[in-house]
Amino acid sequence: MIQLKKINKIYEDGFHALKDIDLTFEEGKINVLIGPSGCGKTTTMKLLNRLIDYTNGELTIDGKRISDINPIDLRRQMGYVIQSIGLFPHMTIYDNVAAVPKLLKWDKQKVNKKVDELLKMVDLDPEVYKKRYPNELSGGQQQRIGVIRALAAEPKIILMDEPFSALDPISREQLQDELVKLQEDINKTIVFVTHDMDEAIKIADQIILMRDGQVVQKGTPHQLLTSPANAFVEEFIGSDRLEQARGLPPMTAFVDEAFPYAKIDQSVEDVITLMVEHKKDQLPVVDEADKYLGIISLYRAVRATDKTVQDLLNEDIIAYRRSAEVEKFVASKDTIAPIVEADDTFIGVLDQDVLLESLHEKFDAKSGVKS
Ligand SMILES: Nc1ncnc2c1ncn2[C@@H]1O[C@H](COP(=O)(O)OP(=O)(O)O)[C@@H](O)[C@H]1O
Ligand SMILES: [Mg+2]
C-alpha cells in the first residue's frame, strides 16, 4: 500500500504544484489519477519513484518512508510505462523486455522463459517478435512491449503515465481491455495517469480526480458516476455519462439467481420438463463443476429427444460478468444473458424482458418524481 499524507510539492520557481494531498493507492488495484492538464498528476506519480522529491508531508510504501529507500532500489521495484513508449530503438524486442532482469543478473534461462511468457500474455508470438526491432512493430504492438517490459522484473508496483494516449482509438481500447485482463492474473498495484474519463471508468478500481494540485474526489467509477462531489466533478465526467449511469446500473442489479439451469449430463426429456415447469423456452447448461457451457432451447430440444444435451448445446451465447455493462447485452441480439464469475462458474441469468421491465419502472419512478 502506498500512502500520501499531507503531501506538498513546491517547485524551485515557487510554483505550488501539490497541496496537502491525502491519498492511498490500494494494493493489487488499478488506481487512476485523472484531471485536467497541469493539475499535478505526473508530479504525484514521479514522487513515487523519487524522480521528484516532495517538499513536505509523509509518503510511505508498506509503512516504510520513501525517503529511507534508495532511489535505485526503489525504481527496480517499480515498472514504469510512459506515453512516448521509450523502447530502445537499437535493441531487439527480446533485449528491450529483458533489460531489467539482465541488470538484476537473472540467469539466462529464467530471462528467456519470462520474455516468452510475457509476449504470449499480450498475444505476440515470441518466435515472430523476439528478434524484431521496435520500428518493425505497429504503435499498438510497441506499447504492448512497453507494458510487458515494465512487468519483466516482477515489480510489485507499476506506474503508467498516459501510456495509451498516443495510440489510435482502436489500439487504445484493445490495450485497455488487455490491461484489465492482465491485471486479473498479475494483481499488481497500478498507478495509472490519464486525462480520458472513458479510459478511467473502464479500467479503474479507484479513480482519484485532481484539480489545481488538490484531490477533488476519490472513489470507485460507480461512486463518481452516481454521486459526483460537486459541479467540477459533474462537468469533468460529463452529462452524457452521468445520465447513462443513472439509467443503467451494471448487470448485477438485474441478475436472477434463481433462474433454472440444466446439467450437461441430464437427459433431454428431463430438460424439457424443467423448461415446461418453469415456463422457460431456453436454459443455461453447466458442467459438473457448475461452469457455464452454453444454452439449450426448447425449440431444438422438442425436435430431438433422441439427442443428448451436449448435441443440442448452443455455445454461441456468451456469458457476462456481474460488472459488465448492460448496454453490451442490450446491443446484442440475445434474449437472455448468462452471468458468470471470473472462472465461468454460473451465477444466474439476466432476461431481456425482465431488464426492460425494470428499466421501465425506473423510468416511471424518475419521471414521477419530476412531475
Ligand atoms: N519543474 C517544474 N518547475 C515548475 N513548475 C512545474 C515543474 N514541473 C511541473 N510544473 C508545473 O506543475 C503543474 C503540474 O504539472 P504536472 O504534474 O506535470 O501536471 P499533469 O497533471 O498535466 O501531469 C503544472 O502547472 C506544471 O506547469
Ligand atoms: Mg502529465
mmCIF file of C-alpha atoms and ligand atoms in Angstrom:
data_model
loop_
_atom_site.group_PDB
_atom_site.id
_atom_site.type_symbol
_atom_site.label_atom_id
_atom_site.label_comp_id
_atom_site.label_asym_id
_atom_site.label_seq_id
_atom_site.Cartn_x
_atom_site.Cartn_y
_atom_site.Cartn_z
ATOM 1 C CA MET A 1 0.000 0.000 0.000
ATOM 2 C CA ILE A 2 1.245 3.458 -0.905
ATOM 3 C CA GLN A 3 0.161 6.254 1.370
ATOM 4 C CA LEU A 4 0.465 10.015 0.948
ATOM 5 C CA LYS A 5 -0.274 12.230 3.931
ATOM 6 C CA LYS A 6 -0.459 16.000 3.625
ATOM 7 C CA ILE A 7 1.981 15.967 0.728
ATOM 8 C CA ASN A 8 3.036 19.320 -0.684
ATOM 9 C CA LYS A 9 5.239 19.986 -3.667
ATOM 10 C CA ILE A 10 6.605 23.416 -4.309
ATOM 11 C CA TYR A 11 8.861 23.602 -7.378
ATOM 12 C CA GLU A 12 12.105 25.618 -7.317
ATOM 13 C CA ASP A 13 10.415 28.541 -9.043
ATOM 14 C CA GLY A 14 7.918 28.718 -6.187
ATOM 15 C CA PHE A 15 5.019 27.036 -8.022
ATOM 16 C CA HIS A 16 2.828 25.175 -5.548
ATOM 17 C CA ALA A 17 2.025 22.047 -7.603
ATOM 18 C CA LEU A 18 0.594 19.750 -4.887
ATOM 19 C CA LYS A 19 -1.392 20.990 -1.930
ATOM 20 C CA ASP A 20 -1.966 18.757 1.116
ATOM 21 C CA ILE A 21 -2.532 15.579 -0.843
ATOM 22 C CA ASP A 22 -4.022 12.742 1.225
ATOM 23 C CA LEU A 23 -4.257 9.521 -0.739
ATOM 24 C CA THR A 24 -3.947 5.778 -0.593
ATOM 25 C CA PHE A 25 -3.017 3.755 -3.649
ATOM 26 C CA GLU A 26 -4.618 0.442 -2.916
ATOM 27 C CA GLU A 27 -2.636 -2.768 -3.133
ATOM 28 C CA GLY A 28 -3.391 -5.027 -6.100
ATOM 29 C CA LYS A 29 -5.734 -2.447 -7.605
ATOM 30 C CA ILE A 30 -5.756 -0.146 -10.621
ATOM 31 C CA ASN A 31 -5.636 3.361 -9.165
ATOM 32 C CA VAL A 32 -6.290 6.045 -11.768
ATOM 33 C CA LEU A 33 -5.164 9.641 -11.356
ATOM 34 C CA ILE A 34 -7.217 11.890 -13.577
ATOM 35 C CA GLY A 35 -7.752 15.605 -14.015
ATOM 36 C CA PRO A 36 -7.165 18.476 -16.425
ATOM 37 C CA SER A 37 -3.724 19.162 -17.847
ATOM 38 C CA GLY A 38 -1.414 20.724 -15.260
ATOM 39 C CA CYS A 39 -3.396 19.572 -12.196
ATOM 40 C CA GLY A 40 -0.446 17.604 -10.782
ATOM 41 C CA LYS A 41 -0.922 14.006 -11.938
ATOM 42 C CA THR A 42 2.581 13.473 -13.271
ATOM 43 C CA THR A 43 4.087 15.297 -10.299
ATOM 44 C CA THR A 44 2.238 12.920 -7.949
ATOM 45 C CA MET A 45 3.389 9.906 -9.907
ATOM 46 C CA LYS A 46 7.000 10.993 -10.027
ATOM 47 C CA LEU A 47 7.078 11.283 -6.248
ATOM 48 C CA LEU A 48 6.504 7.547 -6.099
ATOM 49 C CA ASN A 49 9.750 6.573 -7.811
ATOM 50 C CA ARG A 50 11.598 9.610 -6.496
ATOM 51 C CA LEU A 51 12.125 11.242 -9.869
ATOM 52 C CA ILE A 52 10.851 14.211 -7.852
ATOM 53 C CA ASP A 53 11.091 14.775 -4.101
ATOM 54 C CA TYR A 54 8.196 16.300 -2.203
ATOM 55 C CA THR A 55 8.559 19.458 -0.158
ATOM 56 C CA ASN A 56 6.766 18.286 2.970
ATOM 57 C CA GLY A 57 4.329 15.670 4.217
ATOM 58 C CA GLU A 58 4.736 11.927 4.528
ATOM 59 C CA LEU A 59 4.915 9.282 1.793
ATOM 60 C CA THR A 60 5.178 5.623 2.763
ATOM 61 C CA ILE A 61 5.244 2.312 0.888
ATOM 62 C CA ASP A 62 4.139 -0.603 3.053
ATOM 63 C CA GLY A 63 4.700 1.603 6.062
ATOM 64 C CA LYS A 64 8.271 2.473 5.088
ATOM 65 C CA ARG A 65 9.132 6.094 4.448
ATOM 66 C CA ILE A 66 10.084 6.544 0.827
ATOM 67 C CA SER A 67 12.936 8.878 1.725
ATOM 68 C CA ASP A 68 14.550 5.935 3.532
ATOM 69 C CA ILE A 69 14.545 3.782 0.397
ATOM 70 C CA ASN A 70 17.440 4.069 -2.041
ATOM 71 C CA PRO A 71 16.079 5.577 -5.306
ATOM 72 C CA ILE A 72 17.793 2.969 -7.474
ATOM 73 C CA ASP A 73 16.357 0.071 -5.445
ATOM 74 C CA LEU A 74 13.013 1.806 -5.421
ATOM 75 C CA ARG A 75 12.911 2.123 -9.223
ATOM 76 C CA ARG A 76 13.849 -1.513 -9.675
ATOM 77 C CA GLN A 77 10.828 -2.486 -7.602
ATOM 78 C CA MET A 78 8.602 -0.467 -9.878
ATOM 79 C CA GLY A 79 7.667 -0.810 -13.517
ATOM 80 C CA TYR A 80 7.307 2.486 -15.373
ATOM 81 C CA VAL A 81 5.407 2.976 -18.619
ATOM 82 C CA ILE A 82 5.149 6.351 -20.307
ATOM 83 C CA GLN A 83 3.323 7.770 -23.285
ATOM 84 C CA SER A 84 6.278 8.048 -25.629
ATOM 85 C CA ILE A 85 6.965 4.359 -25.420
ATOM 86 C CA GLY A 86 10.678 4.728 -24.734
ATOM 87 C CA LEU A 87 11.790 1.412 -26.204
ATOM 88 C CA PHE A 88 15.489 1.250 -27.007
ATOM 89 C CA PRO A 89 15.474 1.556 -30.833
ATOM 90 C CA HIS A 90 18.737 -0.308 -31.442
ATOM 91 C CA MET A 91 17.819 -3.258 -29.272
ATOM 92 C CA THR A 92 15.643 -6.218 -30.277
ATOM 93 C CA ILE A 93 12.288 -6.760 -28.582
ATOM 94 C CA TYR A 94 13.929 -9.545 -26.599
ATOM 95 C CA ASP A 95 16.668 -7.255 -25.311
ATOM 96 C CA ASN A 96 14.181 -4.494 -24.546
ATOM 97 C CA VAL A 97 11.974 -6.738 -22.427
ATOM 98 C CA ALA A 98 14.950 -8.468 -20.829
ATOM 99 C CA ALA A 99 16.758 -5.243 -19.930
ATOM 100 C CA VAL A 100 15.919 -5.030 -16.232
ATOM 101 C CA PRO A 101 16.026 -8.774 -15.462
ATOM 102 C CA LYS A 102 19.506 -8.766 -17.022
ATOM 103 C CA LEU A 103 20.516 -5.822 -14.842
ATOM 104 C CA LEU A 104 19.293 -7.832 -11.886
ATOM 105 C CA LYS A 105 21.515 -10.677 -13.114
ATOM 106 C CA TRP A 106 18.798 -13.268 -13.564
ATOM 107 C CA ASP A 107 20.133 -16.442 -15.177
ATOM 108 C CA LYS A 108 19.632 -16.711 -18.908
ATOM 109 C CA GLN A 109 17.041 -19.479 -18.807
ATOM 110 C CA LYS A 110 14.863 -17.587 -16.380
ATOM 111 C CA VAL A 111 15.066 -14.469 -18.560
ATOM 112 C CA ASN A 112 14.159 -16.442 -21.710
ATOM 113 C CA LYS A 113 11.205 -18.027 -20.009
ATOM 114 C CA LYS A 114 9.980 -14.704 -18.706
ATOM 115 C CA VAL A 115 10.227 -12.943 -22.071
ATOM 116 C CA ASP A 116 8.301 -15.746 -23.810
ATOM 117 C CA GLU A 117 5.646 -15.771 -21.128
ATOM 118 C CA LEU A 118 5.142 -12.010 -21.280
ATOM 119 C CA LEU A 119 4.962 -11.873 -25.073
ATOM 120 C CA LYS A 120 2.326 -14.602 -25.023
ATOM 121 C CA MET A 121 0.389 -12.688 -22.384
ATOM 122 C CA VAL A 122 -0.140 -9.861 -24.875
ATOM 123 C CA ASP A 123 -0.767 -12.209 -27.803
ATOM 124 C CA LEU A 124 2.528 -11.674 -29.581
ATOM 125 C CA ASP A 125 4.176 -14.875 -30.793
ATOM 126 C CA PRO A 126 7.675 -14.940 -29.216
ATOM 127 C CA GLU A 127 9.184 -16.732 -32.229
ATOM 128 C CA VAL A 128 7.990 -13.973 -34.525
ATOM 129 C CA TYR A 129 8.607 -10.889 -32.407
ATOM 130 C CA LYS A 130 11.619 -11.560 -30.175
ATOM 131 C CA LYS A 131 14.167 -10.823 -32.880
ATOM 132 C CA ARG A 132 12.444 -7.792 -34.324
ATOM 133 C CA TYR A 133 13.362 -4.184 -33.670
ATOM 134 C CA PRO A 134 10.879 -1.630 -32.271
ATOM 135 C CA ASN A 135 10.409 0.167 -35.608
ATOM 136 C CA GLU A 136 9.286 -3.138 -37.145
ATOM 137 C CA LEU A 137 6.204 -3.120 -34.883
ATOM 138 C CA SER A 138 2.975 -1.109 -35.020
ATOM 139 C CA GLY A 139 2.362 1.612 -32.434
ATOM 140 C CA GLY A 140 -0.021 -0.613 -30.502
ATOM 141 C CA GLN A 141 2.446 -3.508 -30.529
ATOM 142 C CA GLN A 142 5.268 -1.235 -29.371
ATOM 143 C CA GLN A 143 3.180 -0.041 -26.469
ATOM 144 C CA ARG A 144 2.376 -3.653 -25.542
ATOM 145 C CA ILE A 145 6.130 -4.204 -25.349
ATOM 146 C CA GLY A 146 6.383 -1.079 -23.181
ATOM 147 C CA VAL A 147 3.840 -2.593 -20.798
ATOM 148 C CA ILE A 148 5.408 -6.042 -20.570
ATOM 149 C CA ARG A 149 8.874 -4.548 -20.237
ATOM 150 C CA ALA A 150 7.601 -2.814 -17.112
ATOM 151 C CA LEU A 151 6.370 -6.196 -15.841
ATOM 152 C CA ALA A 152 9.504 -8.158 -16.657
ATOM 153 C CA ALA A 153 11.322 -7.872 -13.352
ATOM 154 C CA GLU A 154 8.119 -8.756 -11.481
ATOM 155 C CA PRO A 155 7.711 -5.414 -9.734
ATOM 156 C CA LYS A 156 5.021 -5.024 -7.086
ATOM 157 C CA ILE A 157 4.115 -1.582 -8.317
ATOM 158 C CA ILE A 158 3.573 -0.323 -11.854
ATOM 159 C CA LEU A 159 3.435 3.356 -12.733
ATOM 160 C CA MET A 160 1.795 4.248 -16.028
ATOM 161 C CA ASP A 161 1.718 7.859 -17.200
ATOM 162 C CA GLU A 162 -0.785 8.279 -20.047
ATOM 163 C CA PRO A 163 0.575 5.078 -21.565
ATOM 164 C CA PHE A 164 -2.058 4.711 -24.284
ATOM 165 C CA SER A 165 -2.833 8.316 -25.139
ATOM 166 C CA ALA A 166 -0.664 8.446 -28.264
ATOM 167 C CA LEU A 167 -2.406 5.439 -29.809
ATOM 168 C CA ASP A 168 -5.269 5.376 -32.277
ATOM 169 C CA PRO A 169 -8.688 4.785 -30.637
ATOM 170 C CA ILE A 170 -8.904 1.117 -31.613
ATOM 171 C CA SER A 171 -5.452 0.130 -30.334
ATOM 172 C CA ARG A 172 -6.153 2.181 -27.231
ATOM 173 C CA GLU A 173 -9.321 0.286 -26.417
ATOM 174 C CA GLN A 174 -7.598 -3.016 -27.112
ATOM 175 C CA LEU A 175 -4.766 -2.188 -24.749
ATOM 176 C CA GLN A 176 -7.204 -1.064 -22.054
ATOM 177 C CA ASP A 177 -9.035 -4.390 -22.335
ATOM 178 C CA GLU A 178 -5.751 -6.270 -22.227
ATOM 179 C CA LEU A 179 -4.571 -4.369 -19.185
ATOM 180 C CA VAL A 180 -7.755 -5.218 -17.291
ATOM 181 C CA LYS A 181 -7.435 -8.867 -18.299
ATOM 182 C CA LEU A 182 -3.740 -8.933 -17.454
ATOM 183 C CA GLN A 183 -4.381 -7.416 -14.057
ATOM 184 C CA GLU A 184 -6.727 -10.298 -13.201
ATOM 185 C CA ASP A 185 -3.651 -12.548 -13.443
ATOM 186 C CA ILE A 186 -0.899 -10.346 -12.080
ATOM 187 C CA ASN A 187 -2.670 -8.323 -9.375
ATOM 188 C CA LYS A 188 -0.140 -5.516 -9.203
ATOM 189 C CA THR A 189 -0.569 -2.192 -7.520
ATOM 190 C CA ILE A 190 -1.029 0.013 -10.562
ATOM 191 C CA VAL A 191 -0.969 3.804 -10.557
ATOM 192 C CA PHE A 192 -2.288 4.970 -13.917
ATOM 193 C CA VAL A 193 -2.421 8.579 -15.101
ATOM 194 C CA THR A 194 -4.890 9.663 -17.761
ATOM 195 C CA HIS A 195 -6.979 12.642 -18.751
ATOM 196 C CA ASP A 196 -9.545 10.453 -20.505
ATOM 197 C CA MET A 197 -12.627 9.749 -18.391
ATOM 198 C CA ASP A 198 -13.791 6.831 -20.552
ATOM 199 C CA GLU A 199 -10.425 5.180 -20.007
ATOM 200 C CA ALA A 200 -10.610 5.789 -16.252
ATOM 201 C CA ILE A 201 -14.129 4.393 -15.950
ATOM 202 C CA LYS A 202 -13.180 1.363 -17.952
ATOM 203 C CA ILE A 203 -10.046 0.294 -16.117
ATOM 204 C CA ALA A 204 -10.090 1.829 -12.617
ATOM 205 C CA ASP A 205 -10.791 0.194 -9.297
ATOM 206 C CA GLN A 206 -10.215 3.586 -7.726
ATOM 207 C CA ILE A 207 -10.425 6.941 -9.506
ATOM 208 C CA ILE A 208 -8.704 9.966 -7.975
ATOM 209 C CA LEU A 209 -9.858 13.186 -9.591
ATOM 210 C CA MET A 210 -7.482 16.134 -9.180
ATOM 211 C CA ARG A 211 -7.697 19.849 -9.846
ATOM 212 C CA ASP A 212 -5.113 22.584 -9.261
ATOM 213 C CA GLY A 213 -2.876 20.376 -7.115
ATOM 214 C CA GLN A 214 -5.682 19.068 -4.931
ATOM 215 C CA VAL A 215 -7.766 15.899 -4.776
ATOM 216 C CA VAL A 216 -11.377 16.758 -5.548
ATOM 217 C CA GLN A 217 -12.913 13.299 -5.232
ATOM 218 C CA LYS A 218 -11.805 9.693 -4.975
ATOM 219 C CA GLY A 219 -13.859 6.528 -5.203
ATOM 220 C CA THR A 220 -14.897 3.710 -7.493
ATOM 221 C CA PRO A 221 -16.053 4.644 -11.005
ATOM 222 C CA HIS A 222 -19.570 3.814 -9.900
ATOM 223 C CA GLN A 223 -19.305 6.171 -6.903
ATOM 224 C CA LEU A 224 -18.070 9.045 -9.038
ATOM 225 C CA LEU A 225 -20.705 8.429 -11.669
ATOM 226 C CA THR A 226 -23.592 8.116 -9.244
ATOM 227 C CA SER A 227 -22.579 10.655 -6.603
ATOM 228 C CA PRO A 228 -20.264 13.317 -8.005
ATOM 229 C CA ALA A 229 -18.978 15.527 -5.171
ATOM 230 C CA ASN A 230 -19.511 18.888 -6.855
ATOM 231 C CA ALA A 231 -20.122 20.743 -10.085
ATOM 232 C CA PHE A 232 -16.493 20.383 -11.201
ATOM 233 C CA VAL A 233 -16.724 16.593 -10.948
ATOM 234 C CA GLU A 234 -20.032 16.622 -12.783
ATOM 235 C CA GLU A 235 -18.597 18.738 -15.531
ATOM 236 C CA PHE A 236 -15.471 16.626 -15.810
ATOM 237 C CA ILE A 237 -17.481 13.421 -16.040
ATOM 238 C CA GLY A 238 -19.905 14.977 -18.499
ATOM 239 C CA SER A 239 -23.679 14.952 -18.543
ATOM 240 C CA ASP A 240 -23.936 12.097 -21.066
ATOM 241 C CA ARG A 241 -22.053 9.677 -18.864
ATOM 242 C CA LEU A 242 -23.919 10.797 -15.743
ATOM 243 C CA GLU A 243 -27.267 10.324 -17.444
ATOM 244 C CA GLN A 244 -26.219 6.924 -18.706
ATOM 245 C CA ALA A 245 -25.031 5.861 -15.262
ATOM 246 C CA ARG A 246 -28.315 6.881 -13.695
ATOM 247 C CA GLY A 247 -30.249 4.927 -16.313
ATOM 248 C CA LEU A 248 -28.281 1.732 -16.421
ATOM 249 C CA PRO A 249 -26.619 0.109 -13.433
ATOM 250 C CA PRO A 250 -24.333 -2.909 -14.143
ATOM 251 C CA MET A 251 -25.729 -6.373 -14.938
ATOM 252 C CA THR A 252 -25.588 -7.419 -11.314
ATOM 253 C CA ALA A 253 -28.540 -5.146 -10.493
ATOM 254 C CA PHE A 254 -30.861 -7.258 -12.632
ATOM 255 C CA VAL A 255 -29.500 -10.787 -12.415
ATOM 256 C CA ASP A 256 -31.955 -13.528 -11.471
ATOM 257 C CA GLU A 257 -30.007 -16.033 -9.384
ATOM 258 C CA ALA A 258 -32.996 -18.357 -9.091
ATOM 259 C CA PHE A 259 -33.199 -18.886 -12.860
ATOM 260 C CA PRO A 260 -33.371 -22.652 -13.556
ATOM 261 C CA TYR A 261 -30.488 -24.333 -15.389
ATOM 262 C CA ALA A 262 -29.675 -27.718 -16.865
ATOM 263 C CA LYS A 263 -26.734 -30.017 -16.247
ATOM 264 C CA ILE A 264 -24.824 -31.318 -19.240
ATOM 265 C CA ASP A 265 -25.397 -34.968 -18.291
ATOM 266 C CA GLN A 266 -29.190 -34.684 -17.866
ATOM 267 C CA SER A 267 -31.463 -36.308 -20.436
ATOM 268 C CA VAL A 268 -33.084 -34.041 -22.996
ATOM 269 C CA GLU A 269 -36.510 -35.122 -21.739
ATOM 270 C CA ASP A 270 -35.687 -34.031 -18.192
ATOM 271 C CA VAL A 271 -34.516 -30.695 -19.516
ATOM 272 C CA ILE A 272 -37.745 -30.226 -21.467
ATOM 273 C CA THR A 273 -39.723 -30.996 -18.293
ATOM 274 C CA LEU A 274 -37.673 -28.415 -16.411
ATOM 275 C CA MET A 275 -38.375 -25.772 -19.059
ATOM 276 C CA VAL A 276 -42.086 -26.531 -19.087
ATOM 277 C CA GLU A 277 -42.290 -26.421 -15.277
ATOM 278 C CA HIS A 278 -40.612 -23.018 -15.185
ATOM 279 C CA LYS A 279 -42.247 -21.705 -18.347
ATOM 280 C CA LYS A 280 -38.881 -21.077 -19.991
ATOM 281 C CA ASP A 281 -38.006 -21.611 -23.621
ATOM 282 C CA GLN A 282 -34.270 -21.689 -23.044
ATOM 283 C CA LEU A 283 -31.961 -22.730 -20.214
ATOM 284 C CA PRO A 284 -28.284 -22.267 -19.478
ATOM 285 C CA VAL A 285 -26.306 -25.520 -19.281
ATOM 286 C CA VAL A 286 -23.482 -26.136 -16.784
ATOM 287 C CA ASP A 287 -20.888 -28.893 -16.346
ATOM 288 C CA GLU A 288 -20.235 -30.995 -13.222
ATOM 289 C CA ALA A 289 -18.315 -28.084 -11.663
ATOM 290 C CA ASP A 290 -21.162 -25.617 -12.358
ATOM 291 C CA LYS A 291 -19.209 -23.870 -15.111
ATOM 292 C CA TYR A 292 -21.338 -22.332 -17.819
ATOM 293 C CA LEU A 293 -21.202 -24.177 -21.163
ATOM 294 C CA GLY A 294 -23.961 -22.776 -23.368
ATOM 295 C CA ILE A 295 -27.693 -22.572 -23.883
ATOM 296 C CA ILE A 296 -30.270 -25.218 -24.797
ATOM 297 C CA SER A 297 -33.507 -24.097 -26.385
ATOM 298 C CA LEU A 298 -36.925 -25.733 -26.103
ATOM 299 C CA TYR A 299 -37.456 -25.367 -29.823
ATOM 300 C CA ARG A 300 -34.442 -27.520 -30.654
ATOM 301 C CA ALA A 301 -34.967 -29.916 -27.737
ATOM 302 C CA VAL A 302 -38.531 -30.971 -28.579
ATOM 303 C CA ARG A 303 -37.477 -31.907 -32.100
ATOM 304 C CA ALA A 304 -34.552 -34.048 -30.973
ATOM 305 C CA THR A 305 -35.398 -36.018 -27.858
ATOM 306 C CA ASP A 306 -33.099 -38.819 -29.062
ATOM 307 C CA LYS A 307 -30.082 -36.473 -28.849
ATOM 308 C CA THR A 308 -28.009 -35.503 -25.785
ATOM 309 C CA VAL A 309 -27.880 -32.058 -24.171
ATOM 310 C CA GLN A 310 -24.332 -31.787 -25.477
ATOM 311 C CA ASP A 311 -25.552 -32.313 -29.055
ATOM 312 C CA LEU A 312 -28.095 -29.524 -28.719
ATOM 313 C CA LEU A 313 -25.881 -27.046 -26.912
ATOM 314 C CA ASN A 314 -25.646 -23.576 -28.404
ATOM 315 C CA GLU A 315 -22.203 -22.326 -27.418
ATOM 316 C CA ASP A 316 -22.520 -19.025 -29.242
ATOM 317 C CA ILE A 317 -24.419 -17.290 -26.436
ATOM 318 C CA ILE A 318 -21.707 -15.563 -24.495
ATOM 319 C CA ALA A 319 -21.718 -15.145 -20.744
ATOM 320 C CA TYR A 320 -21.160 -11.854 -18.911
ATOM 321 C CA ARG A 321 -19.516 -10.886 -15.656
ATOM 322 C CA ARG A 322 -21.635 -9.237 -12.961
ATOM 323 C CA SER A 323 -19.904 -5.926 -13.542
ATOM 324 C CA ALA A 324 -20.463 -5.932 -17.312
ATOM 325 C CA GLU A 325 -22.328 -3.020 -18.780
ATOM 326 C CA VAL A 326 -25.955 -3.612 -19.542
ATOM 327 C CA GLU A 327 -25.519 -1.756 -22.837
ATOM 328 C CA LYS A 328 -23.406 -4.600 -24.208
ATOM 329 C CA PHE A 329 -26.223 -7.063 -23.670
ATOM 330 C CA VAL A 330 -28.883 -4.704 -24.937
ATOM 331 C CA ALA A 331 -26.816 -4.210 -28.085
ATOM 332 C CA SER A 332 -26.564 -7.974 -28.659
ATOM 333 C CA LYS A 333 -29.349 -9.908 -30.310
ATOM 334 C CA ASP A 334 -29.524 -12.457 -27.484
ATOM 335 C CA THR A 335 -32.647 -12.571 -25.353
ATOM 336 C CA ILE A 336 -31.021 -13.932 -22.209
ATOM 337 C CA ALA A 337 -27.589 -13.278 -20.750
ATOM 338 C CA PRO A 338 -25.936 -15.916 -18.569
ATOM 339 C CA ILE A 339 -23.923 -14.259 -15.772
ATOM 340 C CA VAL A 340 -20.743 -15.959 -14.537
ATOM 341 C CA GLU A 341 -17.869 -15.476 -12.091
ATOM 342 C CA ALA A 342 -14.346 -14.822 -13.394
ATOM 343 C CA ASP A 343 -13.769 -18.618 -13.507
ATOM 344 C CA ASP A 344 -17.003 -19.196 -15.509
ATOM 345 C CA THR A 345 -18.983 -20.502 -12.537
ATOM 346 C CA PHE A 346 -22.632 -19.921 -13.350
ATOM 347 C CA ILE A 347 -24.399 -17.308 -11.180
ATOM 348 C CA GLY A 348 -27.742 -16.619 -12.825
ATOM 349 C CA VAL A 349 -29.427 -15.076 -15.797
ATOM 350 C CA LEU A 350 -30.419 -11.676 -16.965
ATOM 351 C CA ASP A 351 -33.543 -11.886 -19.073
ATOM 352 C CA GLN A 352 -34.136 -9.162 -21.652
ATOM 353 C CA ASP A 353 -37.854 -8.936 -20.740
ATOM 354 C CA VAL A 354 -37.047 -8.557 -17.044
ATOM 355 C CA LEU A 355 -34.439 -5.956 -17.859
ATOM 356 C CA LEU A 356 -36.853 -3.919 -19.964
ATOM 357 C CA GLU A 357 -39.482 -4.123 -17.248
ATOM 358 C CA SER A 358 -37.004 -2.882 -14.601
ATOM 359 C CA LEU A 359 -35.904 -0.073 -16.856
ATOM 360 C CA HIS A 360 -39.469 0.993 -17.477
ATOM 361 C CA GLU A 361 -40.179 1.012 -13.749
ATOM 362 C CA LYS A 362 -37.077 3.053 -13.130
ATOM 363 C CA PHE A 363 -38.051 5.446 -15.854
ATOM 364 C CA ASP A 364 -41.586 5.807 -14.470
ATOM 365 C CA ALA A 365 -40.242 6.382 -10.970
ATOM 366 C CA LYS A 366 -37.888 9.063 -12.259
ATOM 367 C CA SER A 367 -40.494 10.917 -14.258
ATOM 368 C CA GLY A 368 -42.898 10.537 -11.315
ATOM 369 C CA VAL A 369 -40.503 12.488 -9.101
ATOM 370 C CA LYS A 370 -40.141 15.188 -11.688
ATOM 371 C CA SER A 371 -43.807 15.750 -12.360
HETATM 372 N N1 LIG B 1 9.991 21.561 -12.857
HETATM 373 C C1 LIG B 1 8.917 22.342 -12.718
HETATM 374 N N2 LIG B 1 9.023 23.621 -12.275
HETATM 375 C C2 LIG B 1 7.945 24.417 -12.097
HETATM 376 N N3 LIG B 1 6.682 24.021 -12.339
HETATM 377 C C3 LIG B 1 6.496 22.754 -12.786
HETATM 378 C C4 LIG B 1 7.586 21.870 -12.991
HETATM 379 N N4 LIG B 1 7.098 20.680 -13.435
HETATM 380 C C5 LIG B 1 5.765 20.846 -13.500
HETATM 381 N N5 LIG B 1 5.406 22.077 -13.112
HETATM 382 C C6 LIG B 1 4.026 22.623 -13.041
HETATM 383 O O1 LIG B 1 3.292 21.880 -12.088
HETATM 384 C C7 LIG B 1 1.942 21.711 -12.523
HETATM 385 C C8 LIG B 1 1.607 20.231 -12.528
HETATM 386 O O2 LIG B 1 2.335 19.574 -13.533
HETATM 387 P P1 LIG B 1 2.124 18.046 -13.887
HETATM 388 O O3 LIG B 1 2.168 17.252 -12.654
HETATM 389 O O4 LIG B 1 3.091 17.679 -14.955
HETATM 390 O O5 LIG B 1 0.648 18.098 -14.479
HETATM 391 P P2 LIG B 1 -0.240 16.964 -15.188
HETATM 392 O O6 LIG B 1 -1.452 16.809 -14.334
HETATM 393 O O7 LIG B 1 -0.619 17.538 -16.519
HETATM 394 O O8 LIG B 1 0.564 15.717 -15.288
HETATM 395 C C9 LIG B 1 1.846 22.363 -13.892
HETATM 396 O O9 LIG B 1 1.290 23.638 -13.741
HETATM 397 C C10 LIG B 1 3.281 22.452 -14.348
HETATM 398 O O10 LIG B 1 3.489 23.562 -15.186
HETATM 399 MG MG MG B 2 1.260 14.650 -17.002
#
